[in-house]
Amino acid sequence: MTLSLVVVTLAIFATPMLLSRFKISVLPTSVAEVIVGIILGQSCLHLVKMNTVLDYLSTLGVIFLMFLSGMEIDFSLFKKNSRSQMTPLELKQANAQPKASPLKTAVVAYILSCVTAVVLAVLFKVSGLFSNFMLATILFATVSLGVVISLLKENELLSKPFGQTLLLFAVLGEVVPLLTLTVYSSIYSGKGETLWLISLIFIAAALFLRHFHKFFSFYDQINKATTQLDMRLAFFIIITLVVIAESVGAENILGAFVAGIVVKLLQPEKETQRKLDSIGYGIFIPYFFVLTGVKLNIPALLSSPKTLILIPLFFIAFTVAKLPAYFGFKTRFTKQNSRAASMLATTTITLVLATLTVAQQLHAITSQQSGAFILAGILTCIFGPMMFNKMYKPEPEDEKSTQVRIIGANFITIPAAQQLSNDGYDVNVYTDNQTDYKTYRNSRVKVNLVKTLDADELIKQEIFDTDILVLAYNSEINYHLALSAKKYGVQEVLTYIETRDPNNTMEKELEEAGIDIVNNFSMDVNVLRTAIESPSMLQVLSHGGNARIYEVTVTNARYAGLEIQELPFIKDITISRIFRNRRSIPPHGSTRIQLNDHLIFSGERDVVQKIRKSLGRLNEE
C-alpha cells in the first residue's frame, strides 16, 4: 500500500462533503471527483502517482459503473400494456394519449442525434482535426445515463412522461455506443473474424436468467447477515460475464453492462439494489473518476496548440450532436421543455471515459486527444444540467389536480366538496334530483344536474373518468354504481352504505372489489369515542380552522429510507400514525419512511398541500 492510495481514498471521502458544505449543486459528484483528481495528480499538486493497486481499483470502478448503468434501465418502459388486460378507463386513457409515446419520442430524438454525430465526425475527419471517424461518432453519440438519472430524480421527473422519455433517450445513448464500441474495438484490434463469439456473453446472460429467475422469491428464507447471498450472486454474475467478455475479445465494460441488465431482470428487492449502489458509488466508482483526473496532464494538454483548439471544438460537437433531438422531443412536449431536454442530453462523461480508456489501450487515440475529449465532457456536465434547470417548466399534464367526482348533493357532500376545493382538489358534484340541484347550484362548488344515474350513461358523460369517486346516494344505487366504477377502472371508490352487517353479502362483495365503505353508525361511534378520549382532537375534526388531519401515501423515493426526524418539513406537521402493509405503526423520530407508507398527520393547510404533493409524487427509484 502507498501514500497515493491513502490520499485518493481521503479525496473520495471529502469531495461530496465539500460539495455539500459550499452548496455546489450545479456540479455532478462524478465531475467534481474528476476535477479533484486533476488537482491531486500530475496536472497540479503531484500528490498521487499511479501504481498497480490504483490501476486495479480504477478498473473495478469502471466495471461497477457500467454494471449499475445496466441496472438503471427500466424495462417496463419498453413494454406495451396488453390492451385486452386494460380496464375500459385505462384503454380510454391510452387512446387519449398523444400519438408519440415516450419510447417512440426517444427513438426519433436519438436517431436524429446519431445522424448529426456522423456528420460531425465526417467534418472532423475532413478537416484533419480528428481522423478516427468511427471513434468520433461513438463519442459524439454518447449520453451520460448516470448524470441524467440523478438530475431527473432530483427534479422528481422519473415517473412522468417527460422524465421517462429522457431516461429512454439516455439509455439509448449508452447502449448503442457501447455495442458499437465493442464491434469497433474487435475490428480495430484485428479480431473481427471472432466477433461472433460476443454472442457467448448474451448466451451466458440468458442462462443466468433461466437458472436464477426465482432466486429473489425465496432467498430471504435462507439468507443470513453473514452470507448476504444477494451480493454473492451479483458479484458472481459480474465476474463471470466480465471474464467471458475479455475471453472472447470484447471489452470488460460490455460484460459488466450485460451483468447489470441480468440482475435487473431478476427483479431484486429494493434493499439489494441499495446495497449494490452503496458498494458501487460508495467504494469502487469514485476511484475510477478520481484516478481519471489524476492521469490527466493539463499543462501538457494546454501546451499543444492543436489540443487548445480541440477542447472547445469537442465541446461544441458534443452539444450540437444533441440539438436535433429537439425535433424528436417536440412531437410530444412543449417547445421550451424540448429545448431543455436537448440541453440535458448534451451531458456526457461516464461512457466517454470508458470509451477513451478502451481507445487508449488500442492505441487508437493520443493522450492529448483523449484529454481534450475528457475536458470537453466535463464542460458538458456543467453546461447541460445548468441549462436544463433554467429552462424546464412542468408540463401541463404534470400540473393536473387530483380529480374527485361526488354523486349525491346533500348537507354532507357539499361542505366536504368546498373544503376539498380549498385544498387544491378538482371537485365536481352530480345529482339527478332537481330540488337538490336548485338548492346547492349556487354553492362554491361545481354542482351538475344529470338525467339519470345509470352507470352506462355516467360513463358516456365521462363522470367515471376520475381519480376518486364518492357515492353518496342510497345504498342500492351506491352498490351498483360502485361495482360498475371499479370494473370501469376507477382506482379509488368510496361508497356510503346505511348499515354495516358482517353477514351482508353486498358489503362483502364491495370489500372484495377493493371499495371503501362508510356509514353513519360507524362514523358516529368513532366521533363519540374521539370526543371522550381526545377532546382536543374533536376540535380539530369538527372545527379545524386552518389545521386538520390528512393522509398521504408515500410514493416519492426521495423520502424512502429517511428517518421522520430527517424530513425537511417535519417542523410544520405532526405525524400521528403510519400504516404499513395494513398494519399500524406508532411513529418515532428514528422511524424510517418506506415507499407506500400511509402517513396520518396534521398541520396548517397553507403548508400541507405542498407537503402532500411532494410525498405523494410518483418518483420511484
Coordinates of C-alpha atoms in Angstrom, one line a residue:
M1 CA 0.0 0.0 0.0
T2 CA 1.2 3.5 -0.7
L3 CA 0.6 7.1 0.3
S4 CA -1.2 7.7 -3.0
L5 CA -3.9 5.2 -2.1
V6 CA -4.5 7.0 1.2
V7 CA -4.7 10.4 -0.5
V8 CA -7.1 9.2 -3.1
T9 CA -9.3 7.5 -0.5
L10 CA -9.3 10.7 1.6
A11 CA -10.3 12.7 -1.5
I12 CA -13.2 10.3 -2.2
F13 CA -14.4 10.8 1.3
A14 CA -14.0 14.6 1.3
T15 CA -15.4 15.5 -2.1
P16 CA -19.1 15.1 -1.5
M17 CA -18.7 16.8 1.9
L18 CA -17.1 19.8 0.3
L19 CA -19.9 20.0 -2.3
S20 CA -22.4 20.0 0.4
R21 CA -20.5 22.5 2.6
F22 CA -20.2 25.0 -0.2
K23 CA -23.7 24.2 -1.6
I24 CA -22.3 23.4 -5.1
S25 CA -25.3 21.8 -6.7
V26 CA -24.6 22.6 -10.3
L27 CA -21.7 20.2 -10.4
P28 CA -22.4 16.4 -10.5
T29 CA -20.4 14.5 -8.0
S30 CA -18.7 12.4 -10.7
V31 CA -17.4 15.6 -12.4
A32 CA -16.2 17.0 -9.1
E33 CA -14.3 13.8 -8.4
V34 CA -12.5 14.1 -11.8
I35 CA -11.6 17.7 -11.0
V36 CA -10.3 16.7 -7.6
G37 CA -8.2 14.0 -9.3
I38 CA -6.8 16.7 -11.7
I39 CA -5.8 18.8 -8.7
L40 CA -4.1 15.9 -6.9
G41 CA -2.4 14.4 -9.9
Q42 CA 0.2 15.3 -12.4
S43 CA -1.6 18.4 -13.5
C44 CA -1.2 20.3 -10.2
L45 CA -0.1 19.0 -6.8
H46 CA 1.6 15.7 -7.8
L47 CA 0.4 14.1 -4.6
V48 CA -0.8 10.9 -6.3
K49 CA 1.2 8.6 -8.6
M50 CA -0.4 5.7 -10.4
N51 CA 0.6 2.2 -9.4
T52 CA -0.7 -1.4 -9.8
V53 CA -3.2 -1.2 -6.9
L54 CA -4.7 2.1 -8.1
D55 CA -4.9 0.7 -11.7
Y56 CA -6.9 -2.3 -10.3
L57 CA -9.2 0.0 -8.3
S58 CA -9.8 2.1 -11.4
T59 CA -10.7 -0.9 -13.5
L60 CA -13.1 -2.2 -10.8
G61 CA -14.6 1.3 -10.7
V62 CA -15.4 1.4 -14.4
I63 CA -16.7 -2.2 -14.3
F64 CA -19.1 -1.4 -11.4
L65 CA -20.1 1.9 -13.1
M66 CA -21.2 0.0 -16.2
F67 CA -22.9 -2.7 -14.1
L68 CA -25.0 -0.2 -12.2
S69 CA -25.8 1.6 -15.5
G70 CA -27.3 -1.6 -16.8
M71 CA -29.3 -1.9 -13.6
E72 CA -30.7 1.6 -14.1
I73 CA -32.7 0.6 -17.2
D74 CA -36.4 0.4 -16.6
F75 CA -37.6 -2.3 -19.0
S76 CA -41.2 -1.6 -18.2
L77 CA -40.8 1.5 -20.4
F78 CA -40.2 -0.7 -23.4
K79 CA -43.4 -2.8 -22.8
K80 CA -46.8 -2.1 -24.2
N81 CA -49.6 -3.0 -21.9
S82 CA -51.8 -5.7 -23.3
R83 CA -55.0 -3.9 -24.4
S84 CA -57.0 -7.0 -23.6
Q85 CA -55.9 -6.7 -19.9
M86 CA -56.7 -3.0 -19.6
T87 CA -59.8 -1.7 -17.8
P88 CA -62.1 0.4 -20.0
L89 CA -60.8 3.6 -18.3
E90 CA -57.1 2.6 -18.9
L91 CA -57.9 1.8 -22.5
K92 CA -59.6 5.2 -22.9
Q93 CA -56.7 7.0 -21.3
A94 CA -54.3 5.1 -23.6
N95 CA -56.2 6.1 -26.7
A96 CA -56.4 9.7 -25.5
Q97 CA -52.6 9.9 -25.0
P98 CA -50.6 11.8 -27.7
K99 CA -49.6 9.5 -30.6
A100 CA -45.9 9.9 -29.8
S101 CA -45.2 7.6 -26.9
P102 CA -42.1 8.1 -24.7
L103 CA -40.4 5.2 -26.5
K104 CA -41.2 6.5 -30.0
T105 CA -40.2 10.1 -29.0
A106 CA -36.9 8.9 -27.5
V107 CA -36.1 6.8 -30.5
V108 CA -36.8 9.5 -33.0
A109 CA -34.8 12.0 -31.0
Y110 CA -31.8 9.7 -30.7
I111 CA -31.8 8.8 -34.4
L112 CA -31.6 12.5 -35.2
S113 CA -28.7 12.8 -32.8
C114 CA -26.9 9.8 -34.3
V115 CA -27.2 11.3 -37.8
T116 CA -25.8 14.6 -36.6
A117 CA -22.9 12.7 -34.8
V118 CA -22.0 11.0 -38.1
V119 CA -22.0 14.4 -39.9
L120 CA -19.8 16.0 -37.2
A121 CA -17.4 13.0 -37.3
V122 CA -17.0 13.4 -41.1
L123 CA -16.3 17.2 -40.7
F124 CA -13.6 16.4 -38.1
K125 CA -12.0 13.8 -40.4
V126 CA -12.2 16.0 -43.5
S127 CA -10.7 19.0 -41.6
G128 CA -7.9 16.8 -40.2
L129 CA -8.6 17.8 -36.6
F130 CA -9.5 14.2 -35.6
S131 CA -9.2 11.5 -38.2
N132 CA -10.7 8.5 -36.4
F133 CA -14.2 8.7 -37.9
M134 CA -15.8 5.7 -36.0
L135 CA -14.4 6.7 -32.6
A136 CA -15.6 10.3 -33.0
T137 CA -19.1 9.1 -34.0
I138 CA -19.3 6.8 -30.9
L139 CA -18.2 9.6 -28.6
F140 CA -20.5 12.3 -30.0
A141 CA -23.5 9.9 -29.8
T142 CA -23.0 9.1 -26.1
V143 CA -25.2 10.3 -23.2
S144 CA -24.3 10.2 -19.5
L145 CA -27.1 7.9 -18.2
G146 CA -26.0 8.3 -14.6
V147 CA -26.0 12.1 -14.6
V148 CA -29.3 12.2 -16.5
I149 CA -31.0 9.9 -13.9
S150 CA -29.6 11.8 -10.9
L151 CA -31.0 15.0 -12.3
L152 CA -34.4 13.5 -13.1
K153 CA -34.6 12.1 -9.6
E154 CA -33.7 15.5 -8.1
N155 CA -36.4 17.1 -10.1
E156 CA -38.9 14.3 -9.3
L157 CA -39.5 13.6 -13.0
L158 CA -38.7 9.9 -13.4
S159 CA -42.3 8.7 -13.3
K160 CA -43.6 11.4 -15.6
P161 CA -43.8 11.0 -19.4
F162 CA -41.1 13.7 -19.8
G163 CA -38.7 12.0 -17.5
Q164 CA -39.4 8.6 -19.0
T165 CA -38.6 9.9 -22.4
L166 CA -35.4 11.5 -21.3
L167 CA -34.5 8.3 -19.5
L168 CA -35.1 6.2 -22.6
F169 CA -33.0 8.6 -24.7
A170 CA -30.1 8.3 -22.2
V171 CA -30.4 4.5 -22.2
L172 CA -30.1 4.5 -26.0
G173 CA -27.2 7.0 -25.6
E174 CA -25.4 4.4 -23.5
V175 CA -26.4 1.1 -25.0
V176 CA -26.0 1.9 -28.7
P177 CA -22.5 3.5 -28.4
L178 CA -21.4 0.6 -26.1
L179 CA -22.4 -2.1 -28.6
T180 CA -20.8 -0.1 -31.4
L181 CA -17.6 0.3 -29.3
T182 CA -17.5 -3.4 -28.8
V183 CA -17.7 -4.0 -32.6
Y184 CA -15.2 -1.2 -33.3
S185 CA -12.6 -2.5 -30.8
S186 CA -12.8 -6.0 -32.1
I187 CA -12.3 -4.9 -35.7
Y188 CA -9.6 -2.4 -34.7
S189 CA -7.6 -5.0 -32.7
G190 CA -7.7 -7.4 -35.6
K191 CA -10.2 -9.8 -34.0
G192 CA -13.1 -9.1 -36.4
E193 CA -13.3 -12.7 -37.5
T194 CA -14.1 -13.7 -33.9
L195 CA -16.8 -11.1 -33.5
W196 CA -19.5 -13.8 -33.4
L197 CA -18.0 -15.0 -30.1
I198 CA -19.5 -12.0 -28.4
S199 CA -22.8 -13.8 -28.7
L200 CA -21.5 -16.1 -25.9
I201 CA -21.9 -13.2 -23.5
F202 CA -25.6 -13.0 -24.2
I203 CA -26.0 -16.8 -24.2
A204 CA -24.4 -16.8 -20.7
A205 CA -26.7 -14.0 -19.6
A206 CA -29.8 -16.0 -20.8
L207 CA -28.6 -19.0 -18.8
F208 CA -28.3 -16.9 -15.7
L209 CA -31.8 -15.6 -16.2
R210 CA -33.2 -19.1 -16.7
H211 CA -31.5 -20.7 -13.7
F212 CA -31.8 -17.8 -11.2
H213 CA -35.2 -16.3 -12.2
K214 CA -36.8 -17.4 -8.9
F215 CA -33.8 -16.6 -6.7
F216 CA -35.1 -13.5 -5.1
S217 CA -38.5 -15.1 -4.4
F218 CA -37.0 -17.5 -1.9
Y219 CA -33.6 -16.2 -0.9
D220 CA -35.0 -14.3 2.1
Q221 CA -35.8 -17.7 3.6
I222 CA -32.2 -18.9 3.5
N223 CA -30.3 -15.6 3.7
K224 CA -28.3 -14.6 6.8
A225 CA -26.5 -11.5 7.8
T226 CA -23.2 -13.4 7.5
T227 CA -24.0 -14.8 4.0
Q228 CA -25.6 -11.9 2.0
L229 CA -26.5 -14.2 -0.8
D230 CA -27.9 -11.4 -3.0
M231 CA -24.5 -9.7 -3.1
R232 CA -22.7 -13.0 -3.8
L233 CA -25.0 -13.7 -6.7
A234 CA -24.5 -10.2 -8.1
F235 CA -20.7 -10.5 -7.9
F236 CA -20.7 -14.0 -9.4
I237 CA -22.7 -12.7 -12.4
I238 CA -20.4 -9.7 -12.8
I239 CA -17.2 -11.6 -12.7
T240 CA -18.4 -14.4 -14.9
L241 CA -19.7 -12.1 -17.7
V242 CA -16.6 -9.8 -17.5
V243 CA -14.3 -12.8 -17.8
I244 CA -16.3 -14.2 -20.8
A245 CA -16.3 -10.8 -22.4
E246 CA -12.5 -10.5 -22.1
S247 CA -12.0 -14.1 -23.2
V248 CA -14.0 -13.6 -26.5
G249 CA -12.2 -10.4 -27.4
A250 CA -14.9 -8.0 -26.2
E251 CA -14.4 -5.2 -23.7
N252 CA -14.9 -5.9 -20.0
I253 CA -17.4 -3.0 -19.7
L254 CA -19.8 -4.8 -22.1
G255 CA -19.8 -7.8 -19.8
A256 CA -20.4 -5.6 -16.8
F257 CA -23.2 -3.8 -18.5
V258 CA -24.9 -7.0 -19.5
A259 CA -24.5 -8.3 -15.9
G260 CA -26.4 -5.2 -14.7
I261 CA -29.2 -6.0 -17.1
V262 CA -29.3 -9.6 -15.9
V263 CA -29.5 -8.7 -12.2
K264 CA -32.2 -6.0 -13.0
L265 CA -34.3 -8.6 -14.9
L266 CA -34.0 -11.0 -11.9
Q267 CA -36.1 -8.3 -10.1
P268 CA -34.1 -8.0 -6.8
E269 CA -35.5 -6.4 -3.7
K270 CA -35.1 -2.6 -3.3
E271 CA -32.7 -3.3 -0.4
T272 CA -30.5 -5.4 -2.7
Q273 CA -30.4 -2.5 -5.2
R274 CA -29.5 -0.1 -2.5
K275 CA -26.7 -2.3 -1.2
L276 CA -25.2 -2.6 -4.7
D277 CA -25.5 1.2 -5.1
S278 CA -23.7 1.6 -1.8
I279 CA -20.9 -0.7 -2.9
G280 CA -20.5 0.9 -6.3
Y281 CA -20.9 4.6 -5.5
G282 CA -19.5 4.3 -2.0
I283 CA -16.4 2.3 -2.8
F284 CA -15.3 1.4 -6.4
I285 CA -16.8 4.0 -8.8
P286 CA -15.2 7.1 -7.1
Y287 CA -11.8 5.6 -7.6
F288 CA -12.4 5.5 -11.3
F289 CA -13.5 9.1 -11.5
V290 CA -10.7 10.5 -9.3
L291 CA -8.0 8.4 -11.0
T292 CA -9.2 9.6 -14.4
G293 CA -8.4 13.1 -13.3
V294 CA -5.1 12.0 -11.8
K295 CA -4.0 10.6 -15.2
L296 CA -4.7 13.9 -17.0
N297 CA -1.8 16.2 -17.6
I298 CA -3.5 19.6 -18.1
P299 CA -0.2 21.6 -18.6
A300 CA 0.9 19.2 -21.3
L301 CA -2.5 19.4 -23.0
L302 CA -2.6 23.2 -22.9
S303 CA 0.9 23.4 -24.3
S304 CA -0.3 21.9 -27.5
P305 CA -2.0 24.5 -29.8
K306 CA -4.0 21.7 -31.5
T307 CA -5.3 20.5 -28.2
L308 CA -6.3 24.0 -27.2
I309 CA -8.4 24.1 -30.4
L310 CA -9.8 20.6 -29.9
I311 CA -11.3 21.3 -26.4
P312 CA -13.8 23.9 -27.4
L313 CA -14.5 22.1 -30.7
F314 CA -15.2 18.8 -29.0
F315 CA -17.5 20.6 -26.5
I316 CA -19.4 22.3 -29.4
A317 CA -19.6 18.9 -31.2
F318 CA -21.0 17.2 -28.0
T319 CA -23.6 20.0 -27.8
V320 CA -24.5 20.3 -31.5
A321 CA -24.9 16.5 -31.8
K322 CA -27.8 16.5 -29.4
L323 CA -29.5 19.7 -30.6
P324 CA -31.6 18.0 -33.4
A325 CA -33.1 15.8 -30.7
Y326 CA -35.3 18.9 -30.0
F327 CA -37.4 18.0 -33.1
G328 CA -38.0 14.5 -31.7
F329 CA -38.9 15.7 -28.2
K330 CA -41.2 18.4 -29.8
T331 CA -43.5 15.7 -31.1
R332 CA -44.7 15.1 -27.5
F333 CA -43.6 18.1 -25.3
T334 CA -43.7 21.9 -25.3
K335 CA -41.1 23.8 -27.3
Q336 CA -39.4 25.1 -24.1
N337 CA -39.1 21.7 -22.5
S338 CA -38.0 20.1 -25.8
R339 CA -35.1 22.6 -25.7
A340 CA -34.4 21.8 -22.1
A341 CA -34.4 18.1 -22.9
S342 CA -31.9 18.6 -25.7
M343 CA -29.6 20.6 -23.4
L344 CA -29.6 17.8 -20.7
A345 CA -28.9 15.3 -23.5
T346 CA -25.6 17.0 -24.2
T347 CA -24.3 15.7 -20.8
T348 CA -21.7 13.1 -21.5
I349 CA -18.9 11.8 -19.3
T350 CA -19.3 8.2 -18.0
L351 CA -19.2 6.2 -21.2
V352 CA -16.8 8.8 -22.8
L353 CA -14.3 7.9 -20.0
A354 CA -14.9 4.2 -20.6
T355 CA -14.6 4.6 -24.4
L356 CA -11.4 6.6 -24.1
T357 CA -9.9 4.0 -21.7
V358 CA -10.5 1.4 -24.4
A359 CA -9.3 3.6 -27.2
Q360 CA -6.0 4.3 -25.4
Q361 CA -5.5 0.6 -24.8
L362 CA -5.9 0.0 -28.5
H363 CA -3.6 3.0 -29.2
A364 CA -6.4 4.4 -31.4
I365 CA -6.1 7.9 -29.8
T366 CA -3.3 10.1 -28.4
S367 CA -3.2 11.2 -24.7
Q368 CA -3.7 14.8 -25.9
Q369 CA -6.8 14.0 -27.9
S370 CA -8.1 11.8 -25.0
G371 CA -7.6 14.7 -22.6
A372 CA -9.4 17.1 -24.9
F373 CA -12.4 14.8 -25.0
I374 CA -12.4 14.4 -21.2
L375 CA -12.2 18.2 -20.6
A376 CA -15.0 18.8 -23.1
G377 CA -17.1 16.1 -21.5
I378 CA -16.6 17.8 -18.1
L379 CA -17.8 21.1 -19.6
T380 CA -21.0 19.4 -20.9
C381 CA -21.7 18.1 -17.3
I382 CA -21.7 21.7 -16.1
F383 CA -23.4 23.3 -19.0
G384 CA -26.2 20.7 -19.7
P385 CA -27.7 20.4 -16.1
M386 CA -27.4 24.2 -15.6
M387 CA -29.3 25.0 -18.8
F388 CA -31.9 22.3 -18.1
N389 CA -32.6 23.7 -14.6
K390 CA -33.1 27.1 -16.1
M391 CA -35.3 26.1 -19.0
Y392 CA -37.5 23.3 -17.7
K393 CA -41.1 24.1 -16.8
P394 CA -43.6 21.4 -15.6
E395 CA -45.7 20.0 -18.5
P396 CA -49.4 20.8 -18.4
E397 CA -50.2 17.1 -17.8
D398 CA -47.9 17.2 -14.7
E399 CA -49.8 20.0 -13.1
K400 CA -53.3 18.5 -13.1
S401 CA -55.1 18.4 -9.7
T402 CA -56.5 15.2 -8.2
Q403 CA -60.0 14.8 -9.6
V404 CA -62.8 14.0 -7.2
R405 CA -66.3 13.2 -8.5
I406 CA -69.2 13.1 -5.9
I407 CA -72.5 11.6 -6.9
G408 CA -75.1 12.9 -4.5
A409 CA -75.6 16.6 -3.4
N410 CA -76.6 16.9 0.3
F411 CA -75.7 18.7 3.5
I412 CA -72.6 16.5 4.0
T413 CA -71.1 16.2 0.5
I414 CA -71.4 20.0 -0.4
P415 CA -69.4 21.2 2.6
A416 CA -66.9 18.4 2.1
A417 CA -66.5 19.4 -1.6
Q418 CA -66.0 23.0 -0.6
Q419 CA -63.1 22.1 1.8
L420 CA -61.6 19.8 -0.8
S421 CA -61.7 22.6 -3.4
N422 CA -59.9 24.8 -1.0
D423 CA -57.2 22.2 -0.6
G424 CA -56.5 22.1 -4.4
Y425 CA -58.7 19.2 -5.5
D426 CA -60.7 19.4 -8.7
V427 CA -64.2 18.6 -7.3
N428 CA -67.5 18.1 -9.2
V429 CA -70.8 17.1 -7.6
Y430 CA -73.5 15.3 -9.6
T431 CA -77.2 14.8 -8.8
D432 CA -80.4 13.8 -10.7
N433 CA -82.6 15.5 -8.2
Q434 CA -83.9 18.9 -9.4
T435 CA -84.6 20.1 -5.9
D436 CA -81.1 19.3 -4.6
Y437 CA -79.6 20.9 -7.8
K438 CA -81.6 24.2 -7.2
T439 CA -80.6 24.2 -3.6
Y440 CA -76.9 23.7 -4.0
R441 CA -76.1 25.0 -7.5
N442 CA -75.0 28.4 -6.2
S443 CA -72.6 27.0 -3.6
R444 CA -68.9 27.4 -4.0
V445 CA -68.5 24.0 -5.8
K446 CA -69.5 22.7 -9.2
V447 CA -72.9 21.1 -8.9
N448 CA -74.1 19.3 -12.1
L449 CA -77.6 18.0 -13.0
V450 CA -77.7 14.6 -14.8
K451 CA -80.8 13.0 -16.3
T452 CA -80.1 9.5 -14.9
L453 CA -77.8 7.6 -12.6
D454 CA -77.4 4.7 -15.0
A455 CA -73.8 3.6 -14.9
D456 CA -73.5 3.3 -18.7
E457 CA -74.8 6.9 -19.1
L458 CA -72.4 8.2 -16.5
I459 CA -69.6 6.5 -18.3
K460 CA -70.6 8.1 -21.6
Q461 CA -70.6 11.5 -19.9
E462 CA -67.1 10.8 -18.6
I463 CA -68.2 11.2 -15.0
F464 CA -66.3 8.0 -14.1
D465 CA -63.1 9.4 -15.6
T466 CA -61.8 10.5 -12.3
D467 CA -59.1 9.7 -9.7
I468 CA -61.6 9.4 -6.7
L469 CA -65.3 8.6 -6.9
V470 CA -67.5 9.2 -3.9
L471 CA -71.0 7.7 -3.9
A472 CA -73.5 9.4 -1.5
Y473 CA -76.9 8.3 -2.7
N474 CA -79.0 5.4 -1.3
S475 CA -77.3 2.1 -0.6
E476 CA -78.8 0.2 -3.5
I477 CA -77.7 2.8 -6.1
N478 CA -74.3 3.2 -4.5
Y479 CA -73.8 -0.6 -4.5
H480 CA -74.4 -0.9 -8.3
L481 CA -72.5 2.2 -9.2
A482 CA -69.5 1.3 -7.1
L483 CA -69.1 -2.1 -8.7
S484 CA -69.6 -0.6 -12.2
A485 CA -67.0 2.1 -11.4
K486 CA -64.4 -0.4 -10.2
K487 CA -64.9 -2.6 -13.2
Y488 CA -64.5 0.5 -15.4
G489 CA -61.2 1.2 -13.8
V490 CA -61.6 3.9 -11.2
Q491 CA -58.7 3.5 -8.8
E492 CA -60.4 4.8 -5.6
V493 CA -64.1 4.3 -4.9
L494 CA -65.7 5.4 -1.6
T495 CA -69.4 4.5 -1.1
Y496 CA -71.9 5.1 1.6
I497 CA -73.9 2.1 2.9
E498 CA -76.6 2.6 5.5
T499 CA -75.6 -0.3 7.8
R500 CA -72.5 -2.4 8.3
D501 CA -73.6 -6.1 8.7
P502 CA -70.6 -8.6 8.5
N503 CA -73.0 -11.1 7.1
N504 CA -74.3 -8.8 4.4
T505 CA -73.2 -10.3 1.0
M506 CA -73.5 -6.9 -0.6
E507 CA -70.9 -5.4 1.7
K508 CA -68.6 -8.4 1.3
E509 CA -68.7 -8.1 -2.4
L510 CA -67.9 -4.4 -2.2
E511 CA -64.9 -5.1 0.1
E512 CA -63.6 -7.9 -2.1
A513 CA -63.7 -5.5 -5.0
G514 CA -61.5 -3.1 -3.1
I515 CA -64.2 -0.5 -2.5
D516 CA -64.1 1.6 0.7
I517 CA -67.4 1.7 2.7
V518 CA -68.6 4.3 5.2
N519 CA -71.9 4.6 7.1
N520 CA -73.4 6.9 9.7
F521 CA -73.3 4.5 12.6
S522 CA -69.6 3.7 12.4
M523 CA -68.7 7.4 11.8
D524 CA -70.9 8.5 14.8
V525 CA -69.3 5.8 17.1
N526 CA -65.8 6.9 16.1
V527 CA -66.6 10.6 16.6
L528 CA -68.1 9.9 20.0
R529 CA -65.1 7.8 21.1
T530 CA -62.8 10.6 19.9
A531 CA -64.8 13.2 21.9
I532 CA -64.4 11.1 25.1
E533 CA -60.8 10.0 24.6
S534 CA -59.3 13.1 22.9
P535 CA -61.5 16.3 23.3
S536 CA -58.8 18.4 21.7
M537 CA -58.8 16.2 18.6
L538 CA -62.5 16.6 18.3
Q539 CA -61.9 20.3 18.0
V540 CA -59.7 19.6 15.0
L541 CA -62.2 17.3 13.4
S542 CA -65.3 19.4 14.0
H543 CA -63.9 22.9 13.6
G544 CA -60.4 22.5 12.4
G545 CA -59.8 26.1 11.3
N546 CA -56.6 26.1 9.4
A547 CA -55.3 22.8 11.0
R548 CA -56.8 19.5 10.0
I549 CA -55.9 15.8 9.7
Y550 CA -54.5 14.5 6.4
E551 CA -53.4 11.2 4.9
V552 CA -50.9 10.7 2.1
T553 CA -49.3 7.6 0.6
V554 CA -45.5 7.9 0.2
T555 CA -44.7 7.2 -3.4
N556 CA -41.7 9.5 -3.8
A557 CA -38.5 7.5 -3.5
R558 CA -36.7 10.7 -2.5
Y559 CA -38.1 10.2 1.1
A560 CA -37.7 6.4 1.3
G561 CA -35.2 5.4 4.0
L562 CA -35.3 8.8 5.7
E563 CA -36.0 8.9 9.4
I564 CA -39.0 11.0 10.4
Q565 CA -36.8 13.5 12.2
E566 CA -34.8 14.0 8.9
L567 CA -37.9 15.0 6.9
P568 CA -37.3 18.6 5.7
F569 CA -40.8 19.7 6.7
I570 CA -41.2 17.8 9.9
K571 CA -41.4 21.0 12.0
D572 CA -44.5 22.0 10.0
I573 CA -46.5 18.8 10.6
T574 CA -47.2 16.2 13.3
I575 CA -47.3 12.6 12.2
S576 CA -49.7 10.6 14.4
R577 CA -49.7 7.2 12.7
I578 CA -48.1 5.2 9.9
F579 CA -50.0 2.4 8.2
R580 CA -47.6 -0.1 6.5
N581 CA -49.0 -3.2 4.8
R582 CA -52.3 -2.6 6.6
R583 CA -50.5 -2.6 10.0
S584 CA -50.5 0.5 12.3
I585 CA -47.0 1.6 13.3
P586 CA -46.5 4.2 16.1
P587 CA -44.1 6.8 14.7
H588 CA -40.9 7.9 16.4
G589 CA -38.2 10.3 15.4
S590 CA -36.0 7.4 14.3
T591 CA -38.7 5.6 12.4
R592 CA -37.7 5.2 8.7
I593 CA -40.2 6.0 6.0
Q594 CA -40.8 3.4 3.4
L595 CA -42.4 3.5 0.0
N596 CA -46.2 3.0 0.1
D597 CA -46.4 4.0 3.7
H598 CA -49.7 5.8 4.6
L599 CA -48.9 8.8 6.8
I600 CA -51.6 10.2 9.0
F601 CA -50.6 13.7 10.0
S602 CA -51.9 17.2 11.0
G603 CA -50.7 20.6 10.1
E604 CA -51.6 24.0 8.8
R605 CA -53.5 23.9 5.5
D606 CA -51.2 26.5 3.9
V607 CA -48.2 24.2 4.0
V608 CA -49.9 20.8 3.9
Q609 CA -50.9 20.9 0.3
K610 CA -47.3 21.4 -0.9
I611 CA -46.1 18.6 1.5
R612 CA -48.7 16.2 0.3
K613 CA -47.8 16.8 -3.3
S614 CA -44.1 16.2 -2.5
L615 CA -44.6 13.0 -0.5
G616 CA -47.2 11.6 -2.9
R617 CA -45.4 12.4 -6.1
L618 CA -44.5 9.2 -8.0
N619 CA -40.7 9.2 -8.2
E620 CA -39.7 5.6 -8.0
E621 CA -36.1 4.5 -8.0

